[in-house]
Amino acid sequence: MKKLALSDEILLKIDKPARYLGNEINAVIKDPEQVDIRFCMCFPDVYEIGMSHLGIQILYDMFNQREDVWCERVYSPWVDLDQLMREKNIPLFALESQDPVREFDFLGITLQYEMCYTNILQILDLSGIPLSAAERTWEDPIVIGGGPCATNPEPLAEFFDLFYIGEGETSYFALLDAYKEVRQKCGSRKEFLERAAQIPGIYVPSFYEITYQEDGTLASMEPVNPHAPRKVEKQVVTDLTHTYYPKKPLVPFIKVTQDRVVLEIQRGCIRGCRFCQAGMLYRPTRERSLEMLEQAALDMLESTGHEEISLSSLSSSDYSQLQELVTFLIDTFGNRGVNISLPSLRIDAFSLDVMSKVQDIRKSSLTFAPEAGSQRLRDVINKGLTEEVILEGAGQAFEGGWNKVKLYFMLGLPTETEEDQKSIAWLAERIARRYYEIPKDQRNGKCQITVSTSFFVPKPFTPFQWARMCTREEFLEKAHTVNTEIKAQLNRKSIKYNWHEADVTVLEGIFARGDRKVSKALRLAYEKGCLFDSWSEHFHNELWLEAFEEAGIDISFYTTRQRKTDELFPWDFIDIGVTKKFLLREWERAHEESVTPNCLMQCQGCGAGRYHTGVCPGASAGGPVQKVPTGSAPVSSETAQEIQEGGNQA
């Protein structure tokens, strides 16, 4: 194989050449002649972002534990190297071996964010792999996608041979074994895809035929190959304690976004926020054992030399042994100069006490995510957070010495009014006022409140998947309302306001809820030069608008159109455990402004009980099981029946 290490001449011309050198601490090097399968794992963004992704670290370690597999990595070349590779005809290469990506058996691409989709085409293009899966032969890798965006794979269906739906620790080895068997007996590429389609969680888009109604909505999605299932079931790890987790994570040569040891303490979230896709996709909530996490922390800090450890979870405060874990980390590493990061915490007395022990209060800020300014709208989205709790938490923080607070909100939520928008400013003002109620000699300088608003995108598999999105102009008008109201507050000098790009949000919405037809616009936009769309300095909205017009795509069809409750969605062929019946019930409860209790207070029969693990009633062995608290509201007979039936799709 021809080695493709970049010459010194090229390295001197590009920014941060260490992105492309490989050979980092804990990188795995094998003899390619001694393995049967070569798998290239790809994060379609720049190295600093991709190296911070825990999922790839887990799969990299897991694959490389097999003697017959060598898993390597590739990331999107930054625009400077991209240009040079095209000029000098250098094919994209993997970091560990520097071998061409096209020579691998598999190219696995993680799909974390819709705004990375043009980077996927860049990866294929620079690798010399045909963009369309239909044009590939055994000379090309099997291109497989996974991650949260794979739960609506249709906008990318043309470009992928396979999609993996769910958590990677469950079915990947069966897929690799099937590949080995087919190749050893000289089977065809189609024969392998047929074998793959029979493996739980694997979706082969070429085996399905799509038809449309006259109004452009889906009419049907039917398998046209006898090996393809009508429903593809999400894969779930039922025992997080006894599964794969890297003891020796990769250590980058340069500063990356998350330059620390990451300790995933649990998956899933009990809260049930109606806008949150992750909260539905990763049900049921499952914990790792305290003993496993303690040993993992020791192993990873020793093998990496990192000076910070971060607890990863959608809602760390809900981990049942958080106090014991944090105490262990402080006692074990506190005197070694190791920082402990605790994101996703509710701001209560315990959390503030812990953070005061592990953070420099004068430098750090606290983060609240009310998501909506008014209590009415927080009830609509089922945030489960009252203004009293927010102000109490802020007050305790201020009295504890903090003076910096970050507040995160969304604009464009279903049923939102102008008063809801202005309530964002009013809540920020009340928090600032709470700070200045503290005697001046007891304050820690001036209060600094940063208000940030993102724009709401209705994501698949959430109760809000039926909702309409706002237009670009509507989003900006809402941001203007908030900005004006903040400037009218008494403590406006203590409040800073930021908002997200509206153009980017609209594009995200198109691909989040799109079907196969939008892939034409994606290809056109890439050919026009769109790349690194998640980076503001490289986002070119005018090129995207041209691409949609040339592809005959009506943007409003995918964004501002509210869906009918009986509409067939492009992602309805996927079974994520949570039923459509439950999501529809939550959509209706949102319009009633009705709050649904969290999973520990009362099981709602969402369907995730079929996995018999985690917090769900009746969960069997497979990690810590939490019981519904005594005295909580009873489970209805209808809900109990849904749990018993496994939450079949409506």
XYZ file of C-alpha atoms in Angstrom:
650
model
C 0.000 0.000 0.000
C 1.179 3.474 -0.824
C 1.768 5.624 2.226
C 0.296 9.108 2.013
C 2.040 10.988 4.788
C 1.907 14.673 3.924
C 5.181 16.191 2.812
C 6.927 18.829 4.893
C 6.142 21.305 2.133
C 2.405 20.758 2.544
C 2.533 20.628 6.335
C 4.194 24.043 6.403
C 1.401 25.540 4.301
C -1.567 24.459 6.417
C -3.027 25.456 9.757
C -2.468 23.045 12.673
C -0.676 20.252 10.776
C -0.826 18.037 13.892
C -4.456 17.383 12.944
C -3.246 14.987 10.249
C -0.199 13.259 11.710
C -1.799 10.491 13.757
C 0.363 8.522 16.203
C -1.271 10.154 19.230
C -0.906 8.660 22.702
C -2.980 5.430 22.915
C -3.480 5.244 19.148
C -3.705 1.610 18.004
C -1.230 0.392 15.403
C -1.597 -3.063 13.852
C -0.085 -5.003 10.965
C -2.625 -4.708 8.119
C -1.557 -8.134 6.864
C -2.662 -9.718 10.145
C -6.257 -8.457 10.167
C -9.292 -9.469 8.128
C -11.242 -6.214 8.323
C -10.068 -2.619 8.177
C -12.585 -0.125 9.504
C -12.126 3.631 9.145
C -14.139 5.624 11.684
C -15.034 9.128 10.539
C -16.270 12.247 12.289
C -17.270 14.656 9.485
C -15.893 17.792 11.078
C -12.503 19.207 11.942
C -10.145 17.153 14.154
C -10.680 19.271 17.276
C -14.416 18.542 17.231
C -14.168 14.896 16.262
C -11.545 14.027 18.859
C -13.927 15.256 21.546
C -16.626 12.738 20.648
C -16.989 9.940 23.211
C -18.908 7.604 20.894
C -15.993 7.229 18.495
C -13.598 6.640 21.398
C -15.848 3.799 22.618
C -16.180 2.131 19.204
C -12.488 2.636 18.387
C -11.527 0.791 21.557
C -14.211 -1.869 21.082
C -13.294 -2.677 17.471
C -9.582 -2.792 18.175
C -10.081 -5.370 20.918
C -10.755 -7.826 18.104
C -7.544 -9.295 16.682
C -9.095 -9.580 13.231
C -10.091 -5.895 13.014
C -8.060 -2.712 12.793
C -10.061 0.431 13.375
C -8.503 3.739 12.326
C -9.813 7.325 12.112
C -10.343 10.128 9.666
C -11.731 13.647 10.114
C -12.728 16.349 7.651
C -9.647 18.144 6.327
C -9.874 21.862 7.031
C -10.436 24.100 4.001
C -6.724 24.797 3.502
C -5.742 21.140 3.229
C -8.930 20.357 1.290
C -7.778 22.756 -1.420
C -4.239 21.367 -1.527
C -5.447 17.752 -1.706
C -7.582 18.605 -4.735
C -4.794 20.555 -6.426
C -2.200 17.816 -5.897
C -4.625 14.902 -6.321
C -3.919 13.477 -2.845
C -6.621 11.006 -1.752
C -7.949 11.221 1.795
C -6.078 8.957 4.214
C -6.572 7.436 7.668
C -4.507 8.826 10.540
C -3.007 5.638 11.955
C -1.614 4.011 8.792
C -1.795 6.979 6.382
C -3.389 4.535 3.917
C -6.110 5.707 1.497
C -9.611 5.541 2.967
C -10.886 3.933 -0.249
C -8.764 0.830 0.471
C -10.639 0.092 3.705
C -13.457 -2.437 4.070
C -15.731 -0.058 5.981
C -16.078 3.700 6.278
C -18.183 4.431 9.369
C -19.474 8.008 9.592
C -21.011 9.361 12.772
C -24.046 11.592 12.186
C -24.207 14.027 15.077
C -25.442 17.242 13.477
C -27.315 18.057 10.276
C -24.972 20.930 9.469
C -22.137 18.442 8.839
C -23.885 16.794 5.879
C -21.834 18.516 3.171
C -18.699 17.373 4.998
C -19.871 13.787 4.483
C -19.810 14.364 0.733
C -16.363 15.928 1.113
C -15.098 12.770 2.839
C -16.448 10.537 0.061
C -15.254 12.846 -2.702
C -11.695 13.254 -1.411
C -11.511 9.499 -0.809
C -12.421 8.735 -4.424
C -15.549 6.875 -3.314
C -18.609 7.379 -5.576
C -21.085 9.679 -3.831
C -24.032 7.500 -4.752
C -24.155 4.077 -3.080
C -25.697 2.618 -6.238
C -22.437 3.256 -8.134
C -20.127 1.459 -5.687
C -18.460 -1.910 -6.162
C -16.298 -4.160 -3.998
C -13.458 -1.756 -4.858
C -15.130 0.709 -2.473
C -15.690 0.507 1.284
C -19.104 -0.236 2.753
C -20.257 3.208 3.887
C -22.278 3.051 7.112
C -23.771 5.870 9.176
C -24.789 5.927 12.826
C -25.590 8.370 15.614
C -28.624 10.502 16.498
C -29.166 11.875 12.984
C -29.395 8.305 11.682
C -32.876 8.235 13.180
C -33.928 10.162 10.083
C -31.450 8.846 7.532
C -33.576 9.626 4.462
C -31.897 12.897 3.366
C -28.640 10.900 3.239
C -30.063 7.604 1.939
C -28.550 7.991 -1.543
C -25.019 8.289 -0.143
C -24.942 5.387 2.353
C -24.916 1.625 1.927
C -26.077 1.022 5.491
C -27.266 2.839 8.577
C -26.879 1.574 12.137
C -29.865 2.537 14.286
C -29.129 2.717 18.013
C -26.172 2.118 20.309
C -23.111 0.647 18.635
C -22.058 -1.815 21.312
C -24.798 -4.324 20.394
C -24.851 -5.373 16.703
C -21.593 -4.228 15.135
C -19.707 -7.478 15.713
C -22.478 -9.461 14.012
C -22.157 -7.106 11.042
C -18.379 -7.578 10.867
C -18.737 -11.355 11.105
C -21.280 -11.354 8.267
C -18.884 -9.313 6.145
C -16.038 -11.758 6.751
C -18.185 -14.741 5.807
C -19.448 -13.180 2.571
C -15.972 -12.051 1.483
C -14.385 -15.416 2.322
C -16.825 -17.229 0.052
C -16.490 -14.547 -2.661
C -20.082 -13.414 -2.292
C -21.451 -10.307 -3.952
C -21.864 -6.882 -2.436
C -25.648 -7.297 -2.671
C -25.397 -10.601 -0.816
C -23.607 -8.859 2.042
C -26.231 -6.097 2.144
C -28.933 -8.775 2.356
C -27.116 -10.433 5.248
C -26.721 -7.039 6.917
C -30.420 -6.199 6.550
C -31.260 -9.224 8.710
C -29.121 -7.978 11.608
C -31.115 -6.043 14.253
C -30.669 -2.287 13.903
C -29.270 -2.310 10.355
C -31.090 -0.336 7.662
C -30.257 -0.789 3.969
C -31.916 2.150 2.162
C -31.577 0.620 -1.325
C -33.947 -2.181 -0.254
C -36.922 0.166 0.194
C -39.216 1.839 -2.307
C -40.725 5.255 -1.542
C -43.972 6.590 -2.987
C -45.506 10.029 -2.507
C -48.963 11.576 -2.334
C -49.957 14.326 -4.769
C -49.309 16.936 -2.053
C -45.688 15.744 -1.671
C -46.126 13.856 1.596
C -45.111 10.223 1.884
C -47.622 7.634 0.712
C -45.633 4.512 1.553
C -42.218 3.089 2.308
C -42.106 -0.611 1.517
C -39.256 -3.143 1.522
C -38.542 -4.471 -1.990
C -36.082 -7.117 -0.867
C -37.327 -10.170 1.092
C -34.468 -9.810 3.583
C -35.355 -6.241 4.567
C -37.643 -5.808 7.613
C -40.666 -3.533 7.552
C -39.491 -1.989 10.846
C -35.885 -1.402 11.879
C -35.523 -1.605 15.657
C -33.231 0.681 17.646
C -30.475 -1.181 19.471
C -30.072 -0.595 23.215
C -27.313 -1.599 25.626
C -29.192 -3.150 28.534
C -26.183 -3.373 30.862
C -24.004 -0.263 30.773
C -21.771 -1.515 33.579
C -20.512 -4.620 31.801
C -20.000 -3.291 28.303
C -17.210 -1.637 26.350
C -15.610 1.529 27.688
C -12.100 2.728 26.828
C -9.449 2.382 29.533
C -6.913 4.130 27.315
C -8.638 6.943 25.400
C -6.837 8.702 22.588
C -4.924 11.804 23.644
C -4.669 14.535 20.980
C -1.488 16.443 20.211
C -3.316 19.774 20.017
C -6.003 21.504 22.065
C -9.440 20.083 21.278
C -12.947 21.078 22.327
C -13.197 18.541 25.154
C -9.570 18.090 26.193
C -10.242 15.898 29.219
C -11.208 12.451 30.437
C -14.926 11.872 29.883
C -16.789 9.620 32.288
C -20.230 8.690 30.961
C -22.239 8.021 34.114
C -25.565 7.125 32.505
C -27.560 7.201 29.273
C -31.026 8.580 28.839
C -33.002 11.125 30.818
C -36.061 10.771 33.026
C -37.295 14.330 32.467
C -39.370 14.037 29.291
C -38.888 17.529 27.834
C -41.102 17.591 24.766
C -38.598 19.353 22.496
C -35.661 17.088 23.358
C -34.790 14.389 20.843
C -32.008 12.853 22.946
C -34.406 12.441 25.858
C -36.607 10.208 23.702
C -33.951 8.421 21.621
C -31.895 7.228 24.587
C -34.720 5.867 26.692
C -34.765 4.078 29.019
C -32.435 5.821 31.464
C -29.658 3.419 32.446
C -26.816 3.886 34.910
C -23.270 2.632 35.145
C -22.338 1.213 38.541
C -20.350 3.301 40.996
C -17.583 0.684 41.154
C -17.186 0.630 37.367
C -16.992 4.446 37.185
C -14.442 4.659 39.986
C -12.149 2.145 38.248
C -12.659 3.800 34.861
C -11.640 7.177 36.299
C -8.457 5.679 37.738
C -7.591 3.867 34.502
C -8.235 6.774 32.156
C -6.437 9.434 34.160
C -3.421 7.143 34.522
C -3.312 6.255 30.817
C -3.800 9.786 29.477
C -2.164 12.226 31.856
C -5.198 14.518 31.561
C -5.728 17.039 34.333
C -9.507 17.221 34.114
C -12.333 14.695 34.324
C -15.871 15.442 33.179
C -19.040 13.577 34.103
C -21.134 13.026 30.981
C -24.913 12.669 31.081
C -28.061 14.351 29.818
C -28.976 15.073 33.444
C -26.157 14.315 35.869
C -28.194 15.285 38.929
C -30.451 12.284 38.317
C -27.627 9.761 38.686
C -28.573 7.906 41.860
C -25.012 7.680 43.268
C -23.762 11.102 42.225
C -22.837 12.156 45.743
C -20.773 9.018 46.307
C -19.054 9.356 42.928
C -18.185 13.020 43.383
C -16.888 12.349 46.903
C -14.635 9.598 45.515
C -13.290 11.870 42.761
C -12.580 14.723 45.171
C -10.935 12.457 47.752
C -8.876 10.580 45.166
C -7.852 13.315 42.742
C -8.468 16.589 44.536
C -4.911 16.834 45.848
C -3.394 15.840 42.486
C -4.446 19.017 40.719
C -7.162 17.246 38.719
C -10.160 19.433 37.896
C -13.631 17.895 38.053
C -16.230 19.163 35.577
C -19.910 18.662 36.393
C -22.114 19.686 33.452
C -25.868 19.041 33.287
C -26.433 19.622 36.996
C -29.541 21.109 38.510
C -28.556 24.098 40.616
C -29.450 22.992 44.114
C -27.712 23.054 47.493
C -25.834 19.782 46.876
C -24.637 20.790 43.415
C -23.470 24.195 44.595
C -21.610 22.632 47.497
C -19.841 20.219 45.162
C -19.000 22.889 42.597
C -17.589 25.172 45.272
C -15.096 22.399 46.085
C -13.977 21.753 42.531
C -14.220 25.154 40.798
C -12.651 28.569 41.135
C -15.808 30.511 41.916
C -14.309 33.821 40.833
C -13.642 32.467 37.343
C -16.472 30.022 36.752
C -20.050 30.644 35.750
C -23.213 28.701 36.474
C -25.554 27.545 33.739
C -29.337 27.429 33.912
C -31.451 26.174 31.004
C -35.012 27.372 31.650
C -35.607 27.035 27.845
C -38.674 29.324 28.125
C -39.171 32.634 29.917
C -42.710 32.101 31.206
C -44.051 29.365 33.426
C -46.884 28.738 30.966
C -44.458 27.925 28.150
C -42.235 25.835 30.436
C -45.322 23.751 31.173
C -46.029 23.433 27.444
C -42.544 22.010 26.840
C -42.687 19.943 30.059
C -39.486 21.468 31.383
C -40.392 20.659 34.978
C -38.718 23.800 36.285
C -40.490 26.602 38.114
C -39.414 30.222 38.426
C -39.241 29.765 42.192
C -36.681 26.987 41.773
C -34.665 29.075 39.293
C -34.547 32.121 41.557
C -33.803 30.017 44.628
C -30.917 28.300 42.850
C -29.539 31.600 41.596
C -29.853 33.134 45.051
C -27.966 30.271 46.671
C -25.264 30.567 44.025
C -24.889 34.311 44.514
C -24.682 33.905 48.281
C -22.055 31.212 47.715
C -19.815 33.630 45.844
C -20.791 33.226 42.174
C -21.604 36.296 40.121
C -21.677 34.883 36.575
C -24.785 33.130 35.257
C -25.533 31.762 31.786
C -29.184 31.337 30.783
C -30.247 29.253 27.788
C -33.623 29.640 26.072
C -35.355 28.674 22.831
C -37.396 30.922 20.589
C -40.156 29.717 18.266
C -41.560 27.006 20.540
C -45.121 25.789 19.880
C -47.840 28.138 21.290
C -45.225 30.866 22.003
C -46.562 34.420 22.339
C -44.895 37.821 22.425
C -45.335 37.840 26.189
C -43.430 34.552 26.394
C -40.587 36.168 24.457
C -40.496 39.210 26.716
C -40.576 36.913 29.751
C -37.008 35.899 28.897
C -35.896 39.468 29.642
C -38.087 39.651 32.736
C -36.621 36.429 34.164
C -33.062 37.657 33.552
C -33.964 40.912 35.310
C -35.365 39.065 38.341
C -32.162 37.019 38.599
C -30.046 40.187 38.424
C -32.265 41.822 41.031
C -31.766 38.787 43.286
C -28.011 39.371 43.109
C -28.250 43.029 44.088
C -30.389 42.118 47.098
C -27.179 40.793 48.661
C -25.408 43.432 50.804
C -22.766 45.214 48.739
C -19.884 44.198 50.983
C -20.830 40.528 50.490
C -20.997 40.586 46.675
C -18.290 39.228 44.389
C -18.048 42.202 42.028
C -20.576 43.045 39.352
C -23.264 40.584 38.323
C -22.827 39.143 34.797
C -25.811 37.424 33.206
C -25.486 36.060 29.683
C -28.767 35.225 27.953
C -28.498 32.985 24.887
C -31.362 31.935 22.653
C -31.364 29.218 20.046
C -34.178 28.784 17.558
C -36.503 25.804 17.910
C -36.293 22.930 15.423
C -38.987 20.221 15.689
C -36.966 17.002 15.684
C -38.095 13.465 14.755
C -39.249 11.192 17.560
C -40.290 14.031 19.844
C -43.796 15.144 20.810
C -43.117 18.297 18.788
C -42.422 16.444 15.522
C -45.850 17.597 14.307
C -45.096 21.291 14.976
C -44.306 23.968 12.404
C -41.024 25.846 12.378
C -40.739 29.586 12.112
C -39.393 31.354 9.059
C -36.048 33.124 9.137
C -37.852 36.460 9.425
C -40.045 35.246 12.287
C -37.023 33.982 14.190
C -35.202 37.292 13.833
C -38.290 39.249 14.843
C -38.528 37.187 18.027
C -34.847 37.783 18.799
C -35.395 41.514 18.223
C -38.302 41.471 20.713
C -36.121 39.849 23.380
C -33.223 42.199 22.691
C -35.435 45.288 22.926
C -37.028 44.093 26.153
C -33.656 43.341 27.758
C -32.496 46.869 26.954
C -35.588 48.193 28.755
C -34.727 46.475 32.050
C -33.380 48.301 35.092
C -30.321 46.038 35.313
C -29.713 45.915 31.541
C -25.985 46.675 31.979
C -25.646 43.364 33.828
C -27.345 41.395 31.028
C -25.732 40.385 27.721
C -27.813 38.826 24.942
C -26.725 36.416 22.164
C -28.833 34.599 19.598
C -28.254 31.837 17.042
C -28.133 32.267 13.266
C -31.639 31.985 11.818
C -30.424 30.853 8.369
C -28.545 27.925 9.856
C -31.567 26.907 11.930
C -33.834 26.799 8.865
C -31.365 24.551 7.045
C -31.065 22.308 10.095
C -34.848 21.961 10.125
C -34.977 20.927 6.465
C -32.517 18.084 6.954
C -33.841 17.086 10.380
C -37.297 16.373 8.914
C -36.479 15.896 5.233
C -37.078 12.936 2.946
C -35.022 11.458 0.108
C -35.917 14.304 -2.243
C -33.740 16.821 -0.375
C -30.581 14.815 -1.122
C -30.513 16.408 -4.595
C -30.205 19.865 -3.029
C -27.510 18.591 -0.670
C -25.395 17.352 -3.567
C -25.937 20.585 -5.522
C -24.946 22.715 -2.508
C -21.749 20.701 -2.060
C -20.908 21.072 -5.758
C -21.408 24.842 -5.392
C -18.830 24.928 -2.596
C -20.821 24.504 0.629
C -18.645 22.960 3.328
C -18.270 23.295 7.108
C -21.770 24.776 7.290
C -21.748 24.639 11.097
C -18.913 27.199 11.069
C -20.341 30.713 10.688
C -17.431 31.977 8.585
C -17.977 29.187 6.040
C -21.769 29.147 5.868
C -23.111 30.472 2.548
C -26.879 30.690 2.725
C -27.193 32.129 -0.780
C -25.631 28.962 -2.234
C -28.076 26.803 -0.329
C -31.015 28.850 -1.587
C -29.744 28.387 -5.147
C -29.411 24.645 -4.607
C -32.952 24.255 -3.271
C -34.357 26.264 -6.172
C -32.472 24.212 -8.769
C -33.555 20.976 -7.076
C -37.192 22.086 -7.068
C -37.390 21.915 -3.275
C -39.983 24.037 -1.474
C -38.304 24.981 1.815
C -41.601 25.782 3.528
C -42.859 22.234 2.866
C -40.234 20.915 5.286
C -40.198 23.783 7.787
C -43.253 25.985 8.287
C -45.865 23.341 7.440
C -47.544 21.898 10.534
C -47.965 18.137 10.145
C -51.279 16.346 10.386
C -51.377 13.735 13.120
C -51.958 10.927 10.607
C -49.097 11.920 8.285
C -46.534 9.249 7.445
C -43.096 10.551 8.402
C -39.866 9.617 6.583
C -38.594 8.091 9.838
C -41.704 6.075 10.756
C -40.073 2.835 9.587
C -37.741 3.067 12.611
C -38.886 1.737 15.988
C -37.017 3.596 18.742
C -38.995 1.950 21.554
C -40.938 5.099 22.391
C -44.273 4.757 20.602
C -45.909 7.209 18.246
C -49.039 6.880 20.379
C -47.130 8.206 23.401
C -45.566 11.060 21.438
C -48.970 12.083 20.113
C -50.412 12.013 23.628
C -47.612 14.329 24.776
C -48.259 16.634 21.782
C -51.868 16.936 22.907
C -50.873 17.488 26.545
C -48.548 20.296 25.410
C -51.515 22.166 23.964
C -53.361 21.593 27.226
C -50.340 23.140 29.032
C -50.290 19.972 31.115
C -47.138 18.747 32.874
C -46.217 15.052 32.651
C -44.363 13.637 35.707
C -40.840 12.333 35.155
C -40.090 8.626 34.824
C -39.263 8.141 38.519
C -42.429 9.841 39.723
C -44.790 7.950 37.428
C -44.316 5.626 34.477
C -46.113 7.022 31.443
C -45.989 3.858 29.342
C -43.851 5.424 26.609
C -42.892 1.980 25.287
C -39.292 1.828 26.508
C -40.316 -0.711 29.159
C -39.929 -3.393 26.483
C -36.154 -3.286 27.017
C -36.538 -4.455 30.642
C -33.693 -2.340 31.908
C -32.933 0.941 33.657
C -35.601 2.931 35.460
C -38.559 1.201 33.828
C -40.929 -0.797 36.106
C -40.219 -4.493 35.846
C -36.637 -3.947 34.679
C -34.522 -7.077 35.060
C -30.817 -7.538 35.651
C -28.506 -5.357 33.680
C -27.287 -2.503 35.815
C -28.763 -0.466 38.654
C -32.535 -0.400 38.717
C -34.433 2.448 40.277
C -37.906 1.933 41.684
C -40.881 4.227 41.353
C -40.957 6.141 44.666
C -43.532 5.153 47.255
C -46.493 7.477 47.229
C -46.123 8.509 43.598
C -49.143 8.690 41.344
C -50.413 5.247 40.307
C -49.911 3.874 36.808
C -53.196 3.861 34.883
C -54.617 0.570 33.610
C -54.107 1.773 30.012
C -50.451 2.585 30.720
C -49.905 -0.753 32.483
C -51.274 -2.580 29.440
C -48.927 -0.653 27.128
C -45.947 -1.649 29.290
C -47.026 -5.287 29.250
C -47.460 -5.261 25.462
C -44.016 -3.729 25.009
C -45.295 -0.409 23.750
C -46.124 -1.469 20.199
C -46.140 1.293 17.629
C -49.482 2.894 16.962
